[in-house]
Tab-separated table of C-alpha atoms in Angstrom:
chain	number	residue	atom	x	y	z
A	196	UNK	CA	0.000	0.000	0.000
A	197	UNK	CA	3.058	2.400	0.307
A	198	UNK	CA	2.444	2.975	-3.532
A	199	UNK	CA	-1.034	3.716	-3.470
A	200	UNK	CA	-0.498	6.417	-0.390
A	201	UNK	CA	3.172	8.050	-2.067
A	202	UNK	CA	0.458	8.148	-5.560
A	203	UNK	CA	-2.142	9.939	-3.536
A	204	UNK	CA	-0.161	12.245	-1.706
A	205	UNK	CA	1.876	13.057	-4.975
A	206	UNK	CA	-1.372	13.455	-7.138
A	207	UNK	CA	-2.733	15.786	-3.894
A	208	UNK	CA	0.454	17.889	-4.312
A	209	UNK	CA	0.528	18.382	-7.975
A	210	UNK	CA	-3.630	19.451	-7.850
A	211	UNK	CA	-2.483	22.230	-4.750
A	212	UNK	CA	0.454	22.853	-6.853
A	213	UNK	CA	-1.134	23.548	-10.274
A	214	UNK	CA	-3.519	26.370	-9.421
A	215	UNK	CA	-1.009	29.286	-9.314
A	216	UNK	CA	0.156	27.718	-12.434
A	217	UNK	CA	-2.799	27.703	-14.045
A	218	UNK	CA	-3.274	31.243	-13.149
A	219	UNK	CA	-0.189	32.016	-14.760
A	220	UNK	CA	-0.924	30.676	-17.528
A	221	UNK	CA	-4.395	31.752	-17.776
A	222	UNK	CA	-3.005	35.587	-18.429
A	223	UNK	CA	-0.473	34.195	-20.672
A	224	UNK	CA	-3.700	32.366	-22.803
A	225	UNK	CA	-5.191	35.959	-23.478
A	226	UNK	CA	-1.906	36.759	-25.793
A	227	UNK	CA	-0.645	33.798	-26.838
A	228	UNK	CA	-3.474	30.966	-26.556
A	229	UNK	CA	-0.869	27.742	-27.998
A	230	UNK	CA	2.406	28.611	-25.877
A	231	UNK	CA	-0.195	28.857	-22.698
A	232	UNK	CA	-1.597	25.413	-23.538
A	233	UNK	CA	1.592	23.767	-24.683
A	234	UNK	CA	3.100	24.988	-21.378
A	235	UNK	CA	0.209	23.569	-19.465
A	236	UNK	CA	0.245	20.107	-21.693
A	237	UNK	CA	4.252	19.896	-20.468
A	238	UNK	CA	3.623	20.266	-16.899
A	239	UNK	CA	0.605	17.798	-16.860
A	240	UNK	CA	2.850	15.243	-18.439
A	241	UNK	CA	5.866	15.695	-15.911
A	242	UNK	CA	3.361	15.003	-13.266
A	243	UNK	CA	1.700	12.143	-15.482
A	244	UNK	CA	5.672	10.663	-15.664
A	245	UNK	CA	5.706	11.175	-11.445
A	246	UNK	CA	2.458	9.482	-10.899
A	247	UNK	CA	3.352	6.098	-13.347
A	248	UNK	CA	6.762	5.750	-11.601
A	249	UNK	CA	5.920	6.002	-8.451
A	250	UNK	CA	3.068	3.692	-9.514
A	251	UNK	CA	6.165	1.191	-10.821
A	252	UNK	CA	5.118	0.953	-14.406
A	253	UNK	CA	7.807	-0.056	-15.841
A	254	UNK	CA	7.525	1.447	-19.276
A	255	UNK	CA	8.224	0.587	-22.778
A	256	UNK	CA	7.046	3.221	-26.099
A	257	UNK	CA	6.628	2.012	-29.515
A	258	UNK	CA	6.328	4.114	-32.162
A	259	UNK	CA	6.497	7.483	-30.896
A	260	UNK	CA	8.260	8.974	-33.752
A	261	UNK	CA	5.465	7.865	-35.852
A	262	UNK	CA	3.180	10.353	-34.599
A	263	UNK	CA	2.580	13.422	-37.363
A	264	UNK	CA	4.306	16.695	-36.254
A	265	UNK	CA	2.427	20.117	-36.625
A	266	UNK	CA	-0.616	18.158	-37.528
A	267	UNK	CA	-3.569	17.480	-35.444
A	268	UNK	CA	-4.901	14.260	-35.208
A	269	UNK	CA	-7.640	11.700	-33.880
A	270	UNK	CA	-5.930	9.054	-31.371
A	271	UNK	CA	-8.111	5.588	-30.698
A	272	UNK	CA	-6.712	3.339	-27.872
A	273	UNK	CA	-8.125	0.209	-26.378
A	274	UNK	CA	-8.930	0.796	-22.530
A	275	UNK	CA	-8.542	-1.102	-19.702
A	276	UNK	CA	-7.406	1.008	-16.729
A	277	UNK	CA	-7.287	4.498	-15.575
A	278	UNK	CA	-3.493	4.715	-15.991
A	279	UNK	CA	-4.444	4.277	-20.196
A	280	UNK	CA	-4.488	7.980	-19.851
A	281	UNK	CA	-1.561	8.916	-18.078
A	282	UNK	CA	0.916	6.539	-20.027
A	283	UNK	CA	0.013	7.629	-23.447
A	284	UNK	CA	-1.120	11.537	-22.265
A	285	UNK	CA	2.703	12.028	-21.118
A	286	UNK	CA	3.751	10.928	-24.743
A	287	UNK	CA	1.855	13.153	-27.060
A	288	UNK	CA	4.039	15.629	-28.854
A	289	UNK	CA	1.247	18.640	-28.877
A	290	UNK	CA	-2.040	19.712	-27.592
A	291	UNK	CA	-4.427	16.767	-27.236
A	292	UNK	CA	-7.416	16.940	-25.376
A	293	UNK	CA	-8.790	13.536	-24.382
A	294	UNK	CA	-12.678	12.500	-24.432
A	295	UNK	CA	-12.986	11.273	-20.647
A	296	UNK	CA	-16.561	10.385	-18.598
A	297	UNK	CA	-18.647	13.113	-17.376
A	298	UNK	CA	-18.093	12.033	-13.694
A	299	UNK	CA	-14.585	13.286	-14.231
A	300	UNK	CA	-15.596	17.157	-14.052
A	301	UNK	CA	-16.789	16.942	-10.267
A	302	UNK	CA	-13.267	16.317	-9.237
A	303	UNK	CA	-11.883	19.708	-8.376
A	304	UNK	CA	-9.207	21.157	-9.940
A	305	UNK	CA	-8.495	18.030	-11.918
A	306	UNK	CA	-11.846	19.356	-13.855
A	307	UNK	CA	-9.641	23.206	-14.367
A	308	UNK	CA	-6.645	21.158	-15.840
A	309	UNK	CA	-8.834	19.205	-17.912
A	310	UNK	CA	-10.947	21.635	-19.469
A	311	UNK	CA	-7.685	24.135	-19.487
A	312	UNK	CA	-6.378	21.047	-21.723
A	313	UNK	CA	-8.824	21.345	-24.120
A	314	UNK	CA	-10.279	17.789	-22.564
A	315	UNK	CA	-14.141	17.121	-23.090
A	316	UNK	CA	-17.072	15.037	-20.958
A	317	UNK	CA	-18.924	12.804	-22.382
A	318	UNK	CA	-22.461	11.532	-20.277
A	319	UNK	CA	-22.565	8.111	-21.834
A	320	UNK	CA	-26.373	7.715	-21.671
A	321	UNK	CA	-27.020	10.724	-23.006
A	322	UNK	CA	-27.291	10.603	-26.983
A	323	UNK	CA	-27.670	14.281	-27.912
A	324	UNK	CA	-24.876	15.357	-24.947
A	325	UNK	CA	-22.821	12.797	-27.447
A	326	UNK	CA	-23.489	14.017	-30.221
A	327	UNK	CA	-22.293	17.397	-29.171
A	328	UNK	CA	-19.139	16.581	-27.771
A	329	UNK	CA	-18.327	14.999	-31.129
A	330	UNK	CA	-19.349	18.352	-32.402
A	331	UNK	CA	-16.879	19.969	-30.143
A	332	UNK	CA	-13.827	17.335	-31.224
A	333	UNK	CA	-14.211	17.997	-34.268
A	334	UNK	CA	-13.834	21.794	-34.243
A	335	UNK	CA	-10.837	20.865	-31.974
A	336	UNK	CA	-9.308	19.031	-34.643
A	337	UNK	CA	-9.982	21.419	-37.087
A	338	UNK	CA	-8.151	24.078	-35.008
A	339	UNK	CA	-4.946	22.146	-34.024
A	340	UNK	CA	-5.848	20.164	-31.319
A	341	UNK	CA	-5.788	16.614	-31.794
A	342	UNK	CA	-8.170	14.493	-29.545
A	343	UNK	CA	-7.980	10.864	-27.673
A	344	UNK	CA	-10.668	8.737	-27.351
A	345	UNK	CA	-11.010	5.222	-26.437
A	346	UNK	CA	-13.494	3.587	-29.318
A	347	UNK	CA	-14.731	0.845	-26.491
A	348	UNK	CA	-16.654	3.478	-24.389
A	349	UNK	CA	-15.827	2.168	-21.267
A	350	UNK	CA	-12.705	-0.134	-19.692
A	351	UNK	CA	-12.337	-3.433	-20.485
A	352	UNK	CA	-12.268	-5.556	-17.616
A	353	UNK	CA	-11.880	-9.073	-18.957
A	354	UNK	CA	-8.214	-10.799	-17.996
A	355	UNK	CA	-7.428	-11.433	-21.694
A	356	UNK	CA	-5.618	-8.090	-22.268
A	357	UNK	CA	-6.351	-8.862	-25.856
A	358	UNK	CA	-10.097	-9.496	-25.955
A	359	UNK	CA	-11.157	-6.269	-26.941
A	360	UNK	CA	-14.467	-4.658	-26.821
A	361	UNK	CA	-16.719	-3.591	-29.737
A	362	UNK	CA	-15.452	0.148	-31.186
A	363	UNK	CA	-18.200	1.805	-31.565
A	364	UNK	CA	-17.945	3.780	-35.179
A	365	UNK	CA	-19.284	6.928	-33.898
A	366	UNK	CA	-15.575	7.623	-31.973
A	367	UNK	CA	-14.482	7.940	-35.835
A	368	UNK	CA	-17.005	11.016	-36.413
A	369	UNK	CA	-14.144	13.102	-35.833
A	370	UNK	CA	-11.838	11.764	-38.161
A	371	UNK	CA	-14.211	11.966	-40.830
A	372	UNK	CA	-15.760	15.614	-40.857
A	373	UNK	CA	-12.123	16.762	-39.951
A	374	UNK	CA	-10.621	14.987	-42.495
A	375	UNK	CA	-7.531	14.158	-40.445
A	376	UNK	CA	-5.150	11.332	-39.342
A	377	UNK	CA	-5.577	8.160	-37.007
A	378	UNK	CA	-3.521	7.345	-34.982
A	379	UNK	CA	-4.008	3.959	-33.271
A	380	UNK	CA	-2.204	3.087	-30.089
A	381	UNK	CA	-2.098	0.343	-28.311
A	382	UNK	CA	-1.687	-0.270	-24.208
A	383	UNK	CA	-0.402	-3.531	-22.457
A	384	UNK	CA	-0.129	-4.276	-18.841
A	385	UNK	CA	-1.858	-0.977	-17.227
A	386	UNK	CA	-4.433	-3.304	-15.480
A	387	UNK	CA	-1.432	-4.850	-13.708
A	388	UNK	CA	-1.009	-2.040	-12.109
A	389	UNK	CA	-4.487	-0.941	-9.846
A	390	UNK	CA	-7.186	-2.866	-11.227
A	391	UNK	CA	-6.054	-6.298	-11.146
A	392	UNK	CA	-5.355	-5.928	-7.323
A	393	UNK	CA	-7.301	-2.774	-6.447
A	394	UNK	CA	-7.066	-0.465	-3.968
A	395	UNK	CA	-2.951	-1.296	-4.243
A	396	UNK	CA	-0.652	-0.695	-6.412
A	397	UNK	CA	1.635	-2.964	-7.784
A	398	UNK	CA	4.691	-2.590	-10.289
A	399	UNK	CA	4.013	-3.938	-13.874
A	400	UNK	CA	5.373	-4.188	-17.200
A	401	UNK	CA	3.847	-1.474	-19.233
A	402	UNK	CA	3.477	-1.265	-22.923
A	403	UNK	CA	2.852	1.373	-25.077
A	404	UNK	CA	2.642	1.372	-28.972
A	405	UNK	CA	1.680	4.266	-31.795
A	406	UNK	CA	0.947	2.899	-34.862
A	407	UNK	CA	1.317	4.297	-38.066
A	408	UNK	CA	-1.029	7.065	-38.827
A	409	UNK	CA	-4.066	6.695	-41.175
A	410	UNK	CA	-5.282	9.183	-43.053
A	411	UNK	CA	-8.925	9.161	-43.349
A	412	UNK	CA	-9.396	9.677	-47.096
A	413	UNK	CA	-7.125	6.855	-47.930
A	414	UNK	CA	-9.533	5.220	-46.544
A	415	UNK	CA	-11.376	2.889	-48.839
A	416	UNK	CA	-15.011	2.914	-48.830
A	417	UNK	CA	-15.583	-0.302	-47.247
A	418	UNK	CA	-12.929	0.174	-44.796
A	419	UNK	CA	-14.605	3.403	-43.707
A	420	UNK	CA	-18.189	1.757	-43.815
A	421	UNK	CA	-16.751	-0.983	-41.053
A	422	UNK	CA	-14.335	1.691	-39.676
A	423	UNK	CA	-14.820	0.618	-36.050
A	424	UNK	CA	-13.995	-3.718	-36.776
A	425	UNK	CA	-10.759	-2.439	-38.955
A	426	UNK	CA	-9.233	-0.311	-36.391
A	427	UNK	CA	-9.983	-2.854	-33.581
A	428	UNK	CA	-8.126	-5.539	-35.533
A	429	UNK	CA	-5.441	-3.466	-35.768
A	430	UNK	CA	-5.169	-2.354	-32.389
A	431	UNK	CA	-5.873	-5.939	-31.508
A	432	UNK	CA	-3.103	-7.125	-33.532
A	433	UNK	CA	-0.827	-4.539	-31.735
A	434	UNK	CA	-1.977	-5.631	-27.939
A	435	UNK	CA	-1.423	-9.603	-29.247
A	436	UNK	CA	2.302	-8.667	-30.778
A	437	UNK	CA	3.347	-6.650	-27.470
A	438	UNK	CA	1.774	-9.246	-25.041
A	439	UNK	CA	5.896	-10.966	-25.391
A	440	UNK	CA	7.471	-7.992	-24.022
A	441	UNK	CA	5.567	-8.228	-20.619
């Protein structure tokens, strides 16, 4: 449990921490909106890099030099634990907001760094909330912000890492009216770290892998009718081919 209380007490410290920053930086944003988000994207991804240490994820990356520079784009993962975030969110190269659950925004001044980050909430029961945080991606996108979202909707709690859940085509929306890249990524091993043993943490072999990006109009127009199946296989073909390095 010495983990799980260091993690807490770390994660406490960064949230007390990160409000004069964000003040900062919230004067900075009124002249020069990118530097004042990039600035804010660095510092949440130093503390992302404290948090999975002291958690003992034991970290390998794939692939990161195959993500586009200067170019926004739409990032699909598979999902199975909370640290999903925090492994790949400390890796991105420029502003990313991430699609997380609506229950997210009551935690206070996580919600400030989130929405700060350009990060949206998603109510999954709500269809016409859904629709309009696709809206809002998409604009994102369109702007320079790339966006993460995890295609399964929810974590995957089976214990067959690679027994993925159905991607729901919708997550794509983004992709398509923005007419940018995918990127998919893959994660191994987060689960090992909290949920397989929850409330403590334990150290684990962590995997991380960016595929090569796809750009939506090469795209064929099958491939794009069964959008969600293709990018699960290859996510699921990723997940299966990094299961060795555990």
């Amino acid at each position: 449990m010495i983990r799980t209380i260091l993690c807490v007490l770390f994660v406490i410290l960064y949230l007390i921490l990160s409000l004069p920053i964000m003040l900062v930086l919230v004067l900075v944003r009124q002249f020069r909106p990118e530097a004042a988000e990039l600035a804010m994207l660095r510092v949440v991804q130093a503390a992302f890099r404290g948090v999975y240490l002291i958690a003992g994820a034991k970290l390998t990356v794939i692939g990161k030099e195959r993500i586009p520079k200067e170019e926004a784009v739409l990032y699909v993962g598979n999902h199975q634990s909370i640290f999903d975030i925090v492994v790949t969110y400390a890796q991105v190269p420029d502003r990313t907001g991430f699609i997380s659950k609506d229950s997210v925004k009551k935690v206070p001044v996580l919600n400030l760094n989130m929405v700060f980050l350009n990060c949206l909430f998603l109510k999954r029961d709500d269809i016409r909330q859904g629709l309009e945080t696709i809206k809002k991606a998409i604009e994102l996108v369109k702007n320079g912000v790339s966006v993460f979202i995890y295609p399964e909707g929810t974590r995957n709690r089976s214990e067959d890492e690679t027994a993925l859940q159905e991607f729901h085509s919708a997550s794509f929306k983004v992709a398509q009216r923005a007419d940018c890249s995918i990127v998919p990524v893959s994660v191994n091993g987060t689960a090992g770290l909290l949920e397989r043993h929850f409330p403590a943490l334990k150290a684990s072999k962590v995997v991380v892998e960016f595929g090569e990006p796809v750009p939506y109009s090469s795209l064929t127009k099958e491939q794009r009718k069964q959008i969600g199946p293709y990018f699960q296989t290859i996510i699921r073909d990723m997940v299966i081919k990094n299961q060795e390095l555990l």
